[in-house]
Amino acid sequence: MTDTHKTRVTRLRAELKRQKLTGFFVPRADEFQGEYVPEYAERLRWLTNFRGSAGVAIVTLKKAAIFIDGRYVIQVRQQVDEKIFAPFHLMEEPPAKWIARNLKKGDRLGFDPWLVTAEQAKRLSEACAAVGASFVPVDSNPIDAVWTDQPQPPMVELAVQPTQFAGRTAAEKLKDLRKGLGNVDAVVLTQPDSVAWLFNLRGFDVPHTPVVAAYAILPAKGKAQLFIAAEKLTAEVRQHLRSIATTHAPKDIGTALRALGKAKARVLIDPAWTSERIRALLAKAKATLVTGPDPVLLPKARKNRTEQEGARNAQTRDGVAVSRFLCWLEREAPKGGLTELDAAENLKAFREVTGELKDLSFETIPASGPHAAIPHYHATEESNRKLGRNEIFLVDSGAQYIDGTTDITRTVIVGTPTAEMKDRFTRVLKGMIDLTMARFPKGTTGSQLDILARQHLWSAGLDFDHGTGHGVGAYLSVHEGPARISKSDRTPLEPGMILSNEPGFYKQGDYGIRIENLVMVHEAKTVTGGDRPMLGFDTLTLAPIDRRLIDVALLSDAERKWLDAYHARVLKEVGDHLAGDELAWLKKACAPL
Ligand code: ZN
Ligand code: ZN
């Protein structure tokens, strides 16, 4: 393994010399900056063997470094040869800092401008310029030149998302979007989930996330232009697009951007998500660049009535599958012998029998005992662990259905919990409930609410090192912007947004806890005597929360009432679809405290 990667770095260095570069910047990204990267674009993994979901490497003729975030500090040492790649923390010692220390006057650090956003390119150019070096866009990626068995880009046919589930036709969405464009002549959309949502299309190039790997140019007047491989367009998709968009090969986007420049157009791009290549092509063509957030982000995040209805249906269906799984788990786990992968497989099987499962929304995290202390634990044949007696089992999973995307975490005990486990579990639960019950005025951001989920941990001198909640798409990405619930989010919450509510607690080497429900922002009932409109959350996720882990004495009256009411609702809505032993189990699991 090491030798292969050593050889790969040697061959890359030879190619860098040939291209007259002193180094190369290797992000984990494809041309669409999405979370899931297709095989052909896994250049970072090919070069370094690093398998995490985020990271960057810099290879110079003499040195090589890999940058990873806090989640991957341990993993990077297991996967990457540190004699070749020195590991650095992406936030504490970012690439810009490394550049300042390791590059010198006249150095040329190359990068593939399709794989780096306009914003990243600006930051890294400045870091290079500060030491007299330059950040150089290349025309052909030097890794592709030495990666001899690089896979081809995927060519899976698209599907039309029926209006019955989308709620609005693509033509209506385009019309709405144009209304908000002001004096902009055209928008370049580069985010695959924006393109998927706007055109009511779904794609299947990468697992778990049915986004469409395509660029779109939306002029203020006239048809949109969609840049996508012709192989992905079925007769149905062509028919669907006929009246709203023309389709073009991806390589023709350069010509289209130059035409915008020629027409002296004012063009909107989102520099946080648009590749540097697109920005540079527009700038070179002398288009007037207007920068701002992708205009699809907010309408996509504010689910319309049909999408809201779909989310509820998807959640009930998924709640039935998860509840049946929890029932099965409670019966099977105490017998011993059950592994994490067995559990994940069975959970998937319960979702498959709904007959509606399109895909999982991410790879299931089935974490037993100490594995539960790793928030992004990845179960493999090698790591696969048995569910031990008197140990915690945490399972974070989700599904893609045509009417909605789900994401749920339940933490259960196999056997008997310790008093400490119950204390921590109850503190996490209290936070989850208090955030769910929040009433807040319009304009409130996730960061202002975040403490509600943490307060009971903070008061015990504890915390958790991940965000409290992320946006969730409608049969799209399980992680969707722009709103989040975290210590630093700045996007006001708006009715129709779906977010996760997932506080946790992690004790390294011992156990971990996370309880995750999806909630939807809605306009709250007016409070008597109140004088302004308020918002609140509706819970969408339906599955019992393990009562054996709750220290009832720690709950306030309001929290206890909330949980009893939640369980009564789960029993009613999920119980309708269960019978026999499963229904009997659900009644017990949902009994009032
Ligand atoms: Zn989750
Ligand atoms: Zn989540």
Coordinates of C-alpha atoms and ligand atoms in Angstrom, one line a residue:
M1 CA 0.0 0.0 0.0
T2 CA 2.7 2.4 1.1
D3 CA 4.8 1.7 -2.0
T4 CA 1.9 2.4 -4.3
H5 CA 1.3 5.7 -2.8
K6 CA 5.0 6.5 -2.7
T7 CA 5.2 5.7 -6.4
R8 CA 2.2 7.8 -7.1
V9 CA 3.7 10.8 -5.4
T10 CA 7.0 10.3 -7.3
R11 CA 5.1 10.1 -10.6
L12 CA 3.1 13.2 -9.7
R13 CA 6.3 15.1 -9.0
A14 CA 7.7 14.1 -12.4
E15 CA 4.5 15.5 -14.0
L16 CA 4.8 18.7 -11.9
K17 CA 8.3 19.2 -13.3
R18 CA 7.0 18.7 -16.8
Q19 CA 4.3 21.3 -16.3
K20 CA 6.9 23.7 -14.7
L21 CA 5.1 23.7 -11.3
T22 CA 6.8 23.5 -7.9
G23 CA 3.7 22.0 -6.2
F24 CA 0.1 21.0 -6.6
F25 CA -3.0 21.6 -4.4
V26 CA -5.3 18.5 -4.1
P27 CA -8.7 19.1 -2.6
R28 CA -11.3 16.3 -2.1
A29 CA -13.8 17.7 -4.6
D30 CA -15.3 17.3 -8.0
E31 CA -16.4 20.1 -10.3
F32 CA -19.6 20.6 -8.4
Q33 CA -18.2 21.0 -4.8
G34 CA -20.7 18.4 -3.5
E35 CA -20.4 16.3 -0.4
Y36 CA -20.3 13.0 -2.3
V37 CA -17.5 12.7 -4.8
P38 CA -17.7 10.2 -7.7
E39 CA -14.9 7.7 -8.1
Y40 CA -13.1 9.4 -10.9
A41 CA -12.7 12.6 -8.8
E42 CA -11.4 10.8 -5.7
R43 CA -7.9 12.2 -6.5
L44 CA -7.1 12.9 -2.9
R45 CA -7.8 9.2 -1.9
W46 CA -5.9 7.9 -4.9
L47 CA -2.9 9.9 -4.1
T48 CA -2.8 9.6 -0.3
N49 CA -5.1 6.7 0.7
F50 CA -7.1 9.0 2.9
R51 CA -10.7 7.9 3.0
G52 CA -12.4 10.7 5.0
S53 CA -15.1 12.9 3.5
A54 CA -13.1 16.2 3.7
G55 CA -9.4 16.9 3.3
V56 CA -6.8 18.6 1.2
A57 CA -3.2 17.7 0.3
I58 CA -0.3 19.8 -1.0
V59 CA 2.5 18.1 -2.8
T60 CA 5.6 20.0 -3.6
L61 CA 8.8 18.7 -5.3
K62 CA 10.3 18.1 -1.8
K63 CA 7.5 18.0 0.7
A64 CA 3.9 16.8 1.1
A65 CA 1.2 17.6 3.6
I66 CA -2.3 16.5 4.3
F67 CA -4.9 18.7 6.0
I68 CA -7.8 17.1 7.9
D69 CA -10.4 18.3 10.4
G70 CA -10.9 17.1 14.0
R71 CA -13.0 14.1 12.9
Y72 CA -10.1 12.5 11.1
V73 CA -7.1 13.1 13.4
I74 CA -7.0 9.4 14.3
Q75 CA -8.1 8.0 10.9
V76 CA -5.5 9.9 9.0
R77 CA -2.7 8.1 10.9
Q78 CA -4.2 4.7 10.1
Q79 CA -4.6 5.4 6.4
V80 CA -1.9 7.7 5.3
D81 CA 1.8 7.1 5.3
E82 CA 3.1 9.9 7.5
K83 CA 6.6 9.5 6.1
I84 CA 5.2 10.9 2.9
F85 CA 2.4 13.2 4.0
A86 CA 2.8 15.2 7.2
P87 CA -0.7 15.6 8.8
F88 CA -2.0 19.0 9.8
H89 CA -5.3 20.2 11.3
L90 CA -7.4 21.9 8.6
M91 CA -8.6 24.7 10.9
E92 CA -5.7 25.1 13.3
E93 CA -2.9 24.8 10.8
P94 CA -4.7 25.5 7.4
P95 CA -3.0 25.3 4.0
A96 CA -2.6 29.1 3.9
K97 CA -0.3 28.9 7.0
W98 CA 1.6 25.9 5.5
I99 CA 2.1 27.9 2.3
A100 CA 3.5 30.8 4.3
R101 CA 6.0 28.5 6.0
N102 CA 7.0 26.3 3.1
L103 CA 6.8 28.2 -0.2
K104 CA 9.2 30.8 -1.3
K105 CA 9.6 33.5 -3.9
G106 CA 9.1 32.3 -7.4
D107 CA 7.4 29.0 -6.4
R108 CA 4.5 28.0 -8.6
L109 CA 1.7 26.1 -6.7
G110 CA -0.6 24.6 -9.3
F111 CA -4.3 23.9 -8.8
D112 CA -7.2 22.6 -10.9
P113 CA -9.6 25.6 -11.2
W114 CA -12.6 23.4 -11.7
L115 CA -12.0 21.8 -8.2
V116 CA -11.4 25.0 -6.2
T117 CA -14.1 27.6 -5.4
A118 CA -13.6 31.2 -6.4
E119 CA -13.4 32.1 -2.7
Q120 CA -10.8 29.4 -1.9
A121 CA -8.7 30.4 -4.9
K122 CA -8.7 34.1 -3.7
R123 CA -7.6 33.1 -0.2
L124 CA -4.9 30.8 -1.4
S125 CA -3.6 33.2 -4.1
E126 CA -3.2 35.8 -1.4
A127 CA -1.3 33.3 0.8
C128 CA 1.0 32.5 -2.1
A129 CA 1.5 36.2 -3.1
A130 CA 2.4 37.0 0.5
V131 CA 5.6 34.9 0.1
G132 CA 6.2 35.9 -3.5
A133 CA 4.9 32.6 -4.8
S134 CA 2.0 32.2 -7.2
F135 CA -1.2 30.0 -7.2
V136 CA -1.4 28.8 -10.8
P137 CA -4.5 27.4 -12.5
V138 CA -3.6 24.4 -14.7
D139 CA -5.4 23.5 -18.0
S140 CA -5.1 19.7 -17.3
N141 CA -5.0 18.1 -13.9
P142 CA -1.5 16.5 -13.4
I143 CA -3.0 13.7 -11.3
D144 CA -5.2 12.7 -14.2
A145 CA -2.0 12.5 -16.3
V146 CA -0.4 9.9 -13.9
W147 CA -3.6 8.1 -12.8
T148 CA -3.5 5.4 -15.5
D149 CA -6.7 3.5 -14.4
Q150 CA -8.8 6.5 -13.5
P151 CA -12.5 5.5 -13.8
Q152 CA -14.8 7.3 -16.2
P153 CA -17.3 9.9 -14.9
P154 CA -20.6 8.1 -14.1
M155 CA -23.3 8.4 -16.8
V156 CA -26.5 7.4 -15.1
E157 CA -29.8 8.6 -16.6
L158 CA -31.8 11.3 -14.8
A159 CA -35.3 11.0 -13.5
V160 CA -38.0 13.6 -13.6
Q161 CA -39.3 14.5 -10.1
P162 CA -43.1 14.5 -10.6
T163 CA -45.0 17.7 -9.7
Q164 CA -47.1 15.6 -7.4
F165 CA -44.0 15.5 -5.1
A166 CA -42.2 18.7 -6.1
G167 CA -45.3 20.9 -5.5
R168 CA -44.4 23.3 -8.3
T169 CA -43.5 22.8 -11.9
A170 CA -40.0 23.7 -13.0
A171 CA -41.5 26.5 -15.2
E172 CA -43.2 28.0 -12.1
K173 CA -40.0 27.8 -10.0
L174 CA -38.0 29.5 -12.8
K175 CA -40.6 32.2 -13.0
D176 CA -40.4 32.8 -9.2
L177 CA -36.7 32.9 -9.3
R178 CA -36.5 35.4 -12.2
K179 CA -38.8 37.7 -10.2
G180 CA -36.2 38.0 -7.5
L181 CA -33.2 38.7 -9.8
G182 CA -33.4 42.5 -9.7
N183 CA -31.0 44.0 -12.2
V184 CA -29.0 40.9 -12.8
D185 CA -29.0 39.6 -16.5
A186 CA -28.2 36.0 -15.7
V187 CA -27.3 33.6 -12.9
V188 CA -24.9 30.7 -13.2
L189 CA -26.0 27.8 -11.0
T190 CA -23.3 25.3 -10.1
Q191 CA -24.6 23.5 -7.1
P192 CA -26.0 20.0 -8.0
D193 CA -28.8 20.2 -5.5
S194 CA -29.9 23.6 -6.7
V195 CA -30.0 22.4 -10.3
A196 CA -31.9 19.2 -9.3
W197 CA -34.5 21.2 -7.2
L198 CA -35.0 24.0 -9.7
F199 CA -35.5 21.8 -12.8
N200 CA -37.4 19.0 -10.9
L201 CA -34.8 16.4 -11.8
R202 CA -33.0 13.8 -9.8
G203 CA -29.7 12.2 -10.7
F204 CA -27.9 9.0 -9.5
D205 CA -24.2 9.5 -10.1
V206 CA -23.2 9.3 -6.5
P207 CA -24.8 7.1 -3.8
H208 CA -27.3 8.5 -1.3
T209 CA -27.7 12.0 -2.8
P210 CA -29.9 12.2 -5.9
V211 CA -28.5 15.5 -7.1
V212 CA -27.8 16.5 -10.7
A213 CA -24.2 17.0 -11.7
A214 CA -24.8 19.9 -14.1
Y215 CA -24.3 23.6 -14.5
A216 CA -27.2 25.9 -15.5
I217 CA -27.3 29.4 -16.9
L218 CA -30.5 31.2 -16.1
P219 CA -30.9 34.4 -18.1
A220 CA -33.4 37.0 -16.9
K221 CA -35.3 36.5 -20.2
G222 CA -35.4 33.4 -22.4
K223 CA -34.8 29.8 -21.9
A224 CA -32.3 28.4 -19.3
Q225 CA -29.3 26.5 -20.5
L226 CA -28.4 23.2 -18.9
F227 CA -24.9 21.8 -19.3
I228 CA -25.1 18.0 -18.9
A229 CA -23.8 14.9 -20.7
A230 CA -26.3 13.9 -23.4
E231 CA -26.1 10.2 -22.2
K232 CA -28.0 11.2 -19.0
L233 CA -31.0 12.6 -20.9
T234 CA -33.8 10.1 -21.5
A235 CA -36.7 10.9 -23.9
E236 CA -38.8 11.7 -20.8
V237 CA -36.3 14.2 -19.4
R238 CA -35.9 15.9 -22.8
Q239 CA -39.6 16.2 -23.1
H240 CA -39.7 17.6 -19.6
L241 CA -37.1 20.2 -20.4
R242 CA -38.3 21.1 -23.9
S243 CA -40.2 24.3 -23.0
I244 CA -37.9 25.6 -20.3
A245 CA -34.3 24.9 -21.1
T246 CA -31.9 24.0 -23.9
T247 CA -29.3 21.3 -23.2
H248 CA -25.6 21.5 -24.0
A249 CA -22.5 19.4 -23.5
P250 CA -20.6 20.3 -20.3
K251 CA -17.6 21.4 -22.4
D252 CA -19.6 24.1 -24.1
I253 CA -20.1 26.2 -20.9
G254 CA -17.0 28.2 -21.8
T255 CA -18.6 29.4 -25.0
A256 CA -21.8 30.3 -23.2
L257 CA -19.9 32.2 -20.5
R258 CA -18.0 34.1 -23.2
A259 CA -21.3 35.0 -24.9
L260 CA -22.5 36.5 -21.6
G261 CA -19.3 38.7 -21.5
K262 CA -19.8 39.8 -25.1
A263 CA -23.4 40.8 -24.2
K264 CA -21.9 42.9 -21.3
A265 CA -24.2 41.0 -19.0
R266 CA -24.4 41.4 -15.2
V267 CA -23.9 37.8 -14.0
L268 CA -24.6 36.5 -10.5
I269 CA -22.4 33.8 -9.1
D270 CA -22.0 32.4 -5.6
P271 CA -18.2 32.5 -4.9
A272 CA -18.5 30.1 -2.0
W273 CA -19.7 27.4 -4.4
T274 CA -18.7 28.4 -7.9
S275 CA -15.5 27.0 -9.3
E276 CA -12.7 29.4 -9.9
R277 CA -12.7 28.3 -13.5
I278 CA -16.2 29.7 -14.1
R279 CA -15.4 33.0 -12.3
A280 CA -12.2 33.4 -14.3
L281 CA -14.0 32.6 -17.7
L282 CA -16.6 35.3 -16.9
A283 CA -14.0 37.8 -15.7
K284 CA -11.9 37.2 -18.9
A285 CA -15.0 37.7 -21.1
K286 CA -15.5 41.0 -19.3
A287 CA -18.9 40.1 -17.9
T288 CA -19.9 42.2 -14.9
L289 CA -19.6 39.9 -11.9
V290 CA -22.3 40.2 -9.2
T291 CA -21.5 38.0 -6.2
G292 CA -24.1 36.7 -3.8
P293 CA -25.6 33.6 -2.4
D294 CA -27.0 31.0 -4.8
P295 CA -30.6 32.3 -5.3
V296 CA -32.0 28.7 -5.2
L297 CA -30.8 28.0 -1.7
L298 CA -33.6 29.7 0.2
P299 CA -36.6 28.7 -1.9
K300 CA -35.2 25.1 -1.8
A301 CA -34.8 25.2 2.0
R302 CA -38.3 26.6 2.6
K303 CA -40.3 23.5 1.7
N304 CA -43.6 24.2 -0.1
R305 CA -46.9 22.6 1.1
T306 CA -46.5 19.6 -1.1
E307 CA -42.9 19.0 0.1
Q308 CA -44.0 19.4 3.7
E309 CA -46.8 16.9 3.2
G310 CA -44.3 14.5 1.5
A311 CA -41.9 14.9 4.4
R312 CA -44.6 13.9 6.8
N313 CA -45.5 10.8 4.7
A314 CA -41.9 9.8 4.4
Q315 CA -41.3 10.2 8.1
T316 CA -44.3 8.1 9.0
R317 CA -43.2 5.4 6.6
D318 CA -39.6 5.6 7.9
G319 CA -40.8 5.7 11.5
V320 CA -42.6 2.4 11.0
A321 CA -39.4 0.8 9.6
V322 CA -37.2 2.2 12.4
S323 CA -39.7 1.2 15.1
R324 CA -39.9 -2.4 13.7
F325 CA -36.1 -2.4 13.8
L326 CA -35.9 -1.2 17.4
C327 CA -38.4 -3.9 18.4
W328 CA -36.3 -6.6 16.6
L329 CA -33.1 -5.2 18.2
E330 CA -34.6 -5.3 21.7
R331 CA -35.4 -9.0 21.1
E332 CA -32.2 -10.1 19.4
A333 CA -29.4 -8.0 20.9
P334 CA -29.5 -9.5 24.5
K335 CA -29.0 -13.0 23.0
G336 CA -25.5 -11.9 22.1
G337 CA -23.6 -12.4 18.8
L338 CA -25.3 -9.6 16.9
T339 CA -22.8 -7.3 15.2
E340 CA -22.9 -3.7 14.1
L341 CA -23.1 -4.7 10.4
D342 CA -25.9 -7.2 11.2
A343 CA -27.9 -4.4 12.8
A344 CA -27.3 -2.0 9.8
E345 CA -28.3 -4.7 7.4
N346 CA -31.5 -5.5 9.2
L347 CA -32.4 -1.8 9.5
K348 CA -32.0 -1.5 5.8
A349 CA -34.2 -4.6 5.3
F350 CA -37.0 -3.0 7.4
R351 CA -36.8 0.1 5.1
E352 CA -36.8 -2.0 2.0
V353 CA -40.0 -3.8 2.9
T354 CA -41.8 -0.4 2.7
G355 CA -41.5 -0.9 -1.0
E356 CA -40.6 2.8 -1.3
L357 CA -36.9 2.9 -0.5
K358 CA -34.9 4.7 -3.2
D359 CA -31.6 4.6 -1.3
L360 CA -30.2 5.2 2.2
S361 CA -29.6 9.0 2.7
F362 CA -26.1 8.2 3.9
E363 CA -24.2 5.1 5.0
T364 CA -25.7 3.9 8.3
I365 CA -23.7 4.5 11.4
P366 CA -24.2 1.4 13.7
A367 CA -22.0 2.1 16.7
S368 CA -21.7 -0.2 19.7
G369 CA -20.0 0.6 23.0
P370 CA -16.8 2.7 22.5
H371 CA -17.6 3.1 18.8
A372 CA -20.6 5.3 19.7
A373 CA -18.1 7.8 21.1
I374 CA -17.0 8.5 17.5
P375 CA -19.7 10.7 16.0
H376 CA -18.9 9.8 12.3
Y377 CA -18.0 6.2 13.0
H378 CA -17.7 4.1 9.8
A379 CA -18.4 0.4 10.4
T380 CA -16.2 -1.9 8.2
E381 CA -15.6 -5.7 8.1
E382 CA -12.4 -5.0 10.1
S383 CA -14.0 -2.6 12.7
N384 CA -17.2 -4.6 13.0
R385 CA -18.0 -5.1 16.7
K386 CA -20.5 -7.2 18.6
L387 CA -23.2 -5.4 20.6
G388 CA -22.1 -6.1 24.2
R389 CA -24.2 -6.6 27.3
N390 CA -24.8 -3.5 29.4
E391 CA -23.4 -1.4 26.5
I392 CA -24.9 1.4 24.6
F393 CA -25.8 1.0 20.9
L394 CA -26.2 4.1 18.8
V395 CA -27.6 4.0 15.3
D396 CA -27.7 7.0 13.0
S397 CA -29.4 6.4 9.7
G398 CA -31.6 7.8 7.0
A399 CA -33.5 7.0 3.9
Q400 CA -34.3 8.6 0.5
Y401 CA -38.0 8.2 -0.5
I402 CA -39.5 10.0 -3.5
D403 CA -41.4 12.3 -1.2
G404 CA -38.8 13.0 1.4
T405 CA -35.4 12.5 3.0
T406 CA -35.0 11.2 6.5
D407 CA -32.2 11.2 9.1
I408 CA -32.7 9.7 12.6
T409 CA -30.5 8.7 15.5
R410 CA -31.6 6.5 18.3
T411 CA -29.4 5.4 21.3
V412 CA -30.5 2.3 23.1
I413 CA -29.1 0.2 26.0
V414 CA -28.5 -3.6 25.6
G415 CA -29.0 -4.8 29.2
T416 CA -28.8 -2.3 32.0
P417 CA -27.3 1.2 31.9
T418 CA -25.0 2.8 34.5
A419 CA -26.3 5.8 36.5
E420 CA -23.8 7.9 34.6
M421 CA -25.2 6.8 31.2
K422 CA -28.7 7.6 32.4
D423 CA -27.6 11.0 33.6
R424 CA -25.9 11.9 30.3
F425 CA -28.7 10.5 28.2
T426 CA -31.3 12.5 30.1
R427 CA -29.2 15.7 29.7
V428 CA -29.0 15.1 25.9
L429 CA -32.7 14.4 25.8
K430 CA -33.6 17.5 27.8
G431 CA -31.6 19.6 25.3
M432 CA -33.3 17.9 22.4
I433 CA -36.8 18.6 23.9
D434 CA -36.1 22.1 25.0
L435 CA -34.9 23.1 21.5
T436 CA -38.0 21.4 20.0
M437 CA -40.3 23.4 22.4
A438 CA -38.6 26.8 21.6
R439 CA -40.7 29.8 20.6
F440 CA -38.7 32.4 18.8
P441 CA -39.4 35.6 16.9
K442 CA -38.9 35.9 13.1
G443 CA -35.2 36.6 12.3
T444 CA -33.8 34.3 14.9
T445 CA -30.8 32.3 13.7
G446 CA -29.8 28.7 14.6
S447 CA -26.9 30.0 16.6
Q448 CA -29.2 31.9 19.0
L449 CA -31.1 28.7 19.7
D450 CA -28.1 26.3 19.9
I451 CA -27.6 26.8 23.6
L452 CA -31.0 25.3 24.3
A453 CA -29.7 22.0 23.2
R454 CA -26.5 22.3 25.2
Q455 CA -27.5 24.0 28.5
H456 CA -28.0 20.8 30.5
L457 CA -24.6 19.5 29.4
W458 CA -22.9 22.8 30.0
S459 CA -24.3 23.0 33.6
A460 CA -22.6 19.6 34.2
G461 CA -19.3 20.8 32.7
L462 CA -19.9 18.9 29.4
D463 CA -20.5 19.6 25.8
F464 CA -20.4 17.9 22.3
D465 CA -18.1 18.9 19.4
H466 CA -20.5 19.0 16.5
G467 CA -23.3 21.2 15.3
T468 CA -26.8 20.7 16.9
G469 CA -28.6 20.6 13.6
H470 CA -28.3 20.8 9.8
G471 CA -30.9 21.4 7.0
V472 CA -32.4 18.5 5.2
G473 CA -33.5 18.4 1.6
A474 CA -36.7 17.0 0.0
Y475 CA -35.5 13.8 -1.7
L476 CA -32.2 15.6 -2.0
S477 CA -29.1 16.1 0.2
V478 CA -29.4 15.0 3.8
H479 CA -27.1 17.9 4.6
E480 CA -28.6 21.0 3.0
G481 CA -27.9 24.7 3.4
P482 CA -28.2 27.5 4.2
A483 CA -29.6 27.3 7.7
R484 CA -28.1 25.3 10.5
I485 CA -28.3 25.1 14.3
S486 CA -24.8 25.6 15.5
K487 CA -22.6 27.8 17.6
S488 CA -22.0 30.1 14.6
D489 CA -24.8 30.0 12.1
R490 CA -26.1 33.3 10.7
T491 CA -29.1 32.3 8.6
P492 CA -32.5 33.3 10.0
L493 CA -34.9 30.3 10.4
E494 CA -38.0 30.5 8.2
P495 CA -41.2 28.5 8.0
G496 CA -40.9 25.3 6.0
M497 CA -37.3 24.7 6.7
I498 CA -36.5 21.2 7.8
L499 CA -33.6 20.8 10.2
S500 CA -32.2 18.1 12.4
N501 CA -32.1 18.4 16.2
E502 CA -29.3 16.1 17.3
P503 CA -27.4 16.9 20.5
G504 CA -25.1 14.3 21.8
F505 CA -22.5 13.3 24.4
Y506 CA -19.3 11.4 23.8
K507 CA -17.1 9.7 26.3
Q508 CA -13.9 8.6 24.5
G509 CA -13.2 4.9 24.7
D510 CA -16.4 4.2 26.6
Y511 CA -19.7 5.2 25.1
G512 CA -21.6 7.8 23.1
I513 CA -25.1 9.2 23.0
R514 CA -27.0 11.1 20.3
I515 CA -30.8 11.6 19.9
E516 CA -31.8 13.0 16.6
N517 CA -35.2 14.1 15.3
L518 CA -36.0 16.1 12.2
V519 CA -38.1 19.2 12.9
M520 CA -39.8 21.7 10.6
V521 CA -40.0 25.4 11.3
H522 CA -43.6 26.7 11.4
E523 CA -45.5 29.8 12.4
A524 CA -46.4 29.3 16.0
K525 CA -49.8 30.1 17.5
T526 CA -50.0 33.6 18.9
V527 CA -49.3 33.6 22.6
T528 CA -52.1 35.3 24.6
G529 CA -50.9 38.8 25.4
G530 CA -48.0 38.5 22.9
D531 CA -47.5 41.2 20.3
R532 CA -45.3 39.8 17.6
P533 CA -45.4 36.8 15.2
M534 CA -43.4 33.8 16.6
L535 CA -42.0 30.7 15.0
G536 CA -41.6 27.2 16.5
F537 CA -40.7 23.6 15.5
D538 CA -42.9 20.7 14.5
T539 CA -41.4 17.3 15.0
L540 CA -41.4 15.1 11.9
T541 CA -39.5 12.0 13.1
L542 CA -41.5 9.2 14.6
A543 CA -39.8 6.5 16.6
P544 CA -39.7 5.7 20.4
I545 CA -36.9 7.1 22.5
D546 CA -35.4 4.5 24.9
R547 CA -37.2 4.9 28.3
R548 CA -34.7 2.6 30.0
L549 CA -32.0 5.3 29.6
I550 CA -34.0 8.1 31.1
D551 CA -33.6 9.4 34.6
V552 CA -37.1 10.7 35.1
A553 CA -36.2 12.7 38.1
L554 CA -34.0 15.0 35.9
L555 CA -36.9 15.9 33.6
S556 CA -38.9 19.1 34.2
D557 CA -42.7 18.7 34.1
A558 CA -42.8 20.4 30.7
E559 CA -40.2 18.0 29.3
R560 CA -41.9 15.0 30.7
K561 CA -45.2 16.1 29.3
W562 CA -43.6 16.7 25.9
L563 CA -42.1 13.2 25.8
D564 CA -45.3 11.5 26.9
A565 CA -47.2 13.4 24.2
Y566 CA -44.5 12.6 21.6
H567 CA -44.7 8.9 22.5
A568 CA -48.5 9.0 22.3
R569 CA -48.2 10.4 18.8
V570 CA -45.7 7.8 17.8
L571 CA -48.0 5.1 19.1
K572 CA -50.9 6.5 17.2
E573 CA -49.2 7.2 13.9
V574 CA -46.7 4.3 13.7
G575 CA -49.0 1.9 15.7
D576 CA -51.6 2.1 12.9
H577 CA -49.1 0.2 10.7
L578 CA -48.1 -2.5 13.2
A579 CA -49.8 -5.6 14.6
G580 CA -49.2 -8.5 17.0
D581 CA -45.9 -8.6 18.9
E582 CA -44.6 -5.4 17.2
L583 CA -47.6 -3.4 18.3
A584 CA -47.4 -4.8 21.8
W585 CA -43.7 -3.8 22.0
L586 CA -44.5 -0.3 20.6
K587 CA -47.2 0.1 23.3
K588 CA -44.7 -0.7 26.0
A589 CA -42.0 1.5 24.4
C590 CA -44.4 4.5 24.2
A591 CA -46.0 4.1 27.6
P592 CA -46.1 7.4 29.6
L593 CA -43.2 7.8 32.0
Ligands
ZN1 ZN -28.2 11.5 11.5
ZN2 ZN -28.2 14.5 11.0

